[in-house]
Amino acid sequence: MQILPKNKHLLLATASMWVLPLMVAAAGIENPIKGTETIQAVLINFIQWLLRLVGLLALGALVWGGIRFTVSFGNEAAVKSAKQIITWAVVGLITVILSYAIVNIVKRFLSGPVAG
């Protein structure tokens, strides 16, 4: 009869997942990320950070499409490619803005009613 699993590393990793947070809590270590006491707050902050990054990438794509459009010099294939870049960059920016709004609505919903 085998008591320990064949893969002892999996057992160690699983045990660490449960034991290490308890050790940190017992040591009284302060949370270095202010305003993120719950997993929901951490996830919302991460998603907002990620949306900002994607927004910057979409804005960069919009600028790149504008540059390609400007330097196409009437070449129909280059103009078409630049227009596609601009179109999809605008779609990306709209998607990021709407996603950011949805995340903020969910954040307000999760934080509960505001006392007034």
PDB file of C-alpha atoms in Angstrom:
ATOM      1  CA  MET A   1       0.000   0.000   0.000  1.00  0.00           C
ATOM      2  CA  GLN A   2       1.418   3.361  -1.102  1.00  0.00           C
ATOM      3  CA  ILE A   3       0.647   6.340   1.165  1.00  0.00           C
ATOM      4  CA  LEU A   4       2.426   9.098  -0.792  1.00  0.00           C
ATOM      5  CA  PRO A   5       1.651   9.698  -4.468  1.00  0.00           C
ATOM      6  CA  LYS A   6       4.248   8.885  -7.086  1.00  0.00           C
ATOM      7  CA  ASN A   7       4.664  12.558  -7.910  1.00  0.00           C
ATOM      8  CA  LYS A   8       5.923  14.007  -4.616  1.00  0.00           C
ATOM      9  CA  HIS A   9       6.458  17.435  -6.219  1.00  0.00           C
ATOM     10  CA  LEU A  10       2.738  17.769  -6.836  1.00  0.00           C
ATOM     11  CA  LEU A  11       2.044  16.968  -3.193  1.00  0.00           C
ATOM     12  CA  LEU A  12       4.632  19.535  -2.065  1.00  0.00           C
ATOM     13  CA  ALA A  13       3.224  22.232  -4.370  1.00  0.00           C
ATOM     14  CA  THR A  14      -0.331  21.583  -3.201  1.00  0.00           C
ATOM     15  CA  ALA A  15       0.682  21.642   0.450  1.00  0.00           C
ATOM     16  CA  SER A  16       2.634  24.865  -0.080  1.00  0.00           C
ATOM     17  CA  MET A  17      -0.401  26.493  -1.659  1.00  0.00           C
ATOM     18  CA  TRP A  18      -2.334  25.954   1.561  1.00  0.00           C
ATOM     19  CA  VAL A  19       0.399  26.352   4.181  1.00  0.00           C
ATOM     20  CA  LEU A  20       2.345  29.405   2.971  1.00  0.00           C
ATOM     21  CA  PRO A  21      -0.601  31.863   3.140  1.00  0.00           C
ATOM     22  CA  LEU A  22      -1.278  30.693   6.693  1.00  0.00           C
ATOM     23  CA  MET A  23       2.347  31.305   7.635  1.00  0.00           C
ATOM     24  CA  VAL A  24       2.232  34.798   6.122  1.00  0.00           C
ATOM     25  CA  ALA A  25      -0.998  35.580   7.959  1.00  0.00           C
ATOM     26  CA  ALA A  26       0.492  34.324  11.220  1.00  0.00           C
ATOM     27  CA  ALA A  27       3.579  36.499  10.755  1.00  0.00           C
ATOM     28  CA  GLY A  28       1.402  39.609  10.457  1.00  0.00           C
ATOM     29  CA  ILE A  29       2.942  40.816   7.200  1.00  0.00           C
ATOM     30  CA  GLU A  30       1.182  43.905   5.895  1.00  0.00           C
ATOM     31  CA  ASN A  31      -0.383  43.879   2.424  1.00  0.00           C
ATOM     32  CA  PRO A  32       1.961  45.878   0.138  1.00  0.00           C
ATOM     33  CA  ILE A  33      -0.818  46.593  -2.378  1.00  0.00           C
ATOM     34  CA  LYS A  34      -3.092  49.115  -0.694  1.00  0.00           C
ATOM     35  CA  GLY A  35      -6.798  48.821  -1.398  1.00  0.00           C
ATOM     36  CA  THR A  36      -6.650  45.159  -2.393  1.00  0.00           C
ATOM     37  CA  GLU A  37      -7.808  43.215   0.599  1.00  0.00           C
ATOM     38  CA  THR A  38      -9.911  40.728  -1.383  1.00  0.00           C
ATOM     39  CA  ILE A  39      -9.308  38.583  -4.446  1.00  0.00           C
ATOM     40  CA  GLN A  40     -12.011  40.565  -6.268  1.00  0.00           C
ATOM     41  CA  ALA A  41     -10.068  43.792  -5.726  1.00  0.00           C
ATOM     42  CA  VAL A  42      -6.845  42.197  -6.957  1.00  0.00           C
ATOM     43  CA  LEU A  43      -8.566  40.821 -10.067  1.00  0.00           C
ATOM     44  CA  ILE A  44     -10.288  44.111 -10.846  1.00  0.00           C
ATOM     45  CA  ASN A  45      -7.018  46.038 -10.440  1.00  0.00           C
ATOM     46  CA  PHE A  46      -5.228  43.556 -12.718  1.00  0.00           C
ATOM     47  CA  ILE A  47      -7.983  43.714 -15.354  1.00  0.00           C
ATOM     48  CA  GLN A  48      -7.956  47.524 -15.272  1.00  0.00           C
ATOM     49  CA  TRP A  49      -4.168  47.528 -15.673  1.00  0.00           C
ATOM     50  CA  LEU A  50      -4.443  45.071 -18.564  1.00  0.00           C
ATOM     51  CA  LEU A  51      -7.137  47.190 -20.261  1.00  0.00           C
ATOM     52  CA  ARG A  52      -4.906  50.253 -19.992  1.00  0.00           C
ATOM     53  CA  LEU A  53      -2.073  48.324 -21.640  1.00  0.00           C
ATOM     54  CA  VAL A  54      -4.340  47.073 -24.450  1.00  0.00           C
ATOM     55  CA  GLY A  55      -5.681  50.614 -24.888  1.00  0.00           C
ATOM     56  CA  LEU A  56      -2.144  51.910 -25.326  1.00  0.00           C
ATOM     57  CA  LEU A  57      -1.452  49.180 -27.882  1.00  0.00           C
ATOM     58  CA  ALA A  58      -4.639  50.071 -29.792  1.00  0.00           C
ATOM     59  CA  LEU A  59      -3.676  53.739 -29.719  1.00  0.00           C
ATOM     60  CA  GLY A  60      -0.230  52.803 -31.038  1.00  0.00           C
ATOM     61  CA  ALA A  61      -1.857  50.792 -33.824  1.00  0.00           C
ATOM     62  CA  LEU A  62      -4.001  53.808 -34.696  1.00  0.00           C
ATOM     63  CA  VAL A  63      -0.920  56.010 -34.941  1.00  0.00           C
ATOM     64  CA  TRP A  64       0.895  53.343 -36.973  1.00  0.00           C
ATOM     65  CA  GLY A  65      -2.052  53.098 -39.381  1.00  0.00           C
ATOM     66  CA  GLY A  66      -2.072  56.890 -39.742  1.00  0.00           C
ATOM     67  CA  ILE A  67       1.636  56.925 -40.520  1.00  0.00           C
ATOM     68  CA  ARG A  68       1.240  54.137 -43.075  1.00  0.00           C
ATOM     69  CA  PHE A  69      -1.700  55.991 -44.642  1.00  0.00           C
ATOM     70  CA  THR A  70       0.330  59.181 -44.852  1.00  0.00           C
ATOM     71  CA  VAL A  71       3.382  57.597 -46.462  1.00  0.00           C
ATOM     72  CA  SER A  72       1.450  55.347 -48.869  1.00  0.00           C
ATOM     73  CA  PHE A  73       1.808  57.953 -51.656  1.00  0.00           C
ATOM     74  CA  GLY A  74      -1.333  56.802 -53.439  1.00  0.00           C
ATOM     75  CA  ASN A  75      -0.387  53.120 -53.574  1.00  0.00           C
ATOM     76  CA  GLU A  76      -3.814  51.445 -53.439  1.00  0.00           C
ATOM     77  CA  ALA A  77      -2.603  48.314 -51.621  1.00  0.00           C
ATOM     78  CA  ALA A  78      -0.805  50.383 -48.977  1.00  0.00           C
ATOM     79  CA  VAL A  79      -3.826  52.671 -48.543  1.00  0.00           C
ATOM     80  CA  LYS A  80      -6.124  49.673 -48.125  1.00  0.00           C
ATOM     81  CA  SER A  81      -3.770  48.106 -45.574  1.00  0.00           C
ATOM     82  CA  ALA A  82      -3.504  51.384 -43.631  1.00  0.00           C
ATOM     83  CA  LYS A  83      -7.306  51.779 -43.603  1.00  0.00           C
ATOM     84  CA  GLN A  84      -7.672  48.254 -42.231  1.00  0.00           C
ATOM     85  CA  ILE A  85      -5.158  48.997 -39.483  1.00  0.00           C
ATOM     86  CA  ILE A  86      -7.001  52.200 -38.567  1.00  0.00           C
ATOM     87  CA  THR A  87     -10.403  50.472 -38.631  1.00  0.00           C
ATOM     88  CA  TRP A  88      -9.317  47.642 -36.359  1.00  0.00           C
ATOM     89  CA  ALA A  89      -7.465  50.019 -34.045  1.00  0.00           C
ATOM     90  CA  VAL A  90     -10.654  52.063 -33.619  1.00  0.00           C
ATOM     91  CA  VAL A  91     -12.638  48.851 -32.988  1.00  0.00           C
ATOM     92  CA  GLY A  92     -10.016  47.884 -30.409  1.00  0.00           C
ATOM     93  CA  LEU A  93     -10.213  51.265 -28.678  1.00  0.00           C
ATOM     94  CA  ILE A  94     -14.011  51.100 -28.529  1.00  0.00           C
ATOM     95  CA  THR A  95     -13.805  47.571 -27.126  1.00  0.00           C
ATOM     96  CA  VAL A  96     -11.312  48.652 -24.467  1.00  0.00           C
ATOM     97  CA  ILE A  97     -13.431  51.649 -23.453  1.00  0.00           C
ATOM     98  CA  LEU A  98     -16.563  49.509 -23.164  1.00  0.00           C
ATOM     99  CA  SER A  99     -14.648  46.815 -21.265  1.00  0.00           C
ATOM    100  CA  TYR A 100     -13.282  49.396 -18.854  1.00  0.00           C
ATOM    101  CA  ALA A 101     -16.816  50.676 -18.257  1.00  0.00           C
ATOM    102  CA  ILE A 102     -18.092  47.134 -17.618  1.00  0.00           C
ATOM    103  CA  VAL A 103     -15.250  46.443 -15.166  1.00  0.00           C
ATOM    104  CA  ASN A 104     -16.061  49.650 -13.276  1.00  0.00           C
ATOM    105  CA  ILE A 105     -19.753  48.706 -13.121  1.00  0.00           C
ATOM    106  CA  VAL A 106     -18.843  45.271 -11.763  1.00  0.00           C
ATOM    107  CA  LYS A 107     -16.446  46.909  -9.300  1.00  0.00           C
ATOM    108  CA  ARG A 108     -19.248  49.145  -8.020  1.00  0.00           C
ATOM    109  CA  PHE A 109     -21.586  46.160  -7.804  1.00  0.00           C
ATOM    110  CA  LEU A 110     -19.054  44.099  -5.835  1.00  0.00           C
ATOM    111  CA  SER A 111     -18.210  46.897  -3.435  1.00  0.00           C
ATOM    112  CA  GLY A 112     -21.812  47.042  -2.232  1.00  0.00           C
ATOM    113  CA  PRO A 113     -24.099  50.005  -1.600  1.00  0.00           C
ATOM    114  CA  VAL A 114     -22.538  53.357  -0.909  1.00  0.00           C
ATOM    115  CA  ALA A 115     -23.593  54.888   2.404  1.00  0.00           C
ATOM    116  CA  GLY A 116     -24.851  58.406   1.952  1.00  0.00           C
TER     117      GLY A 116
END
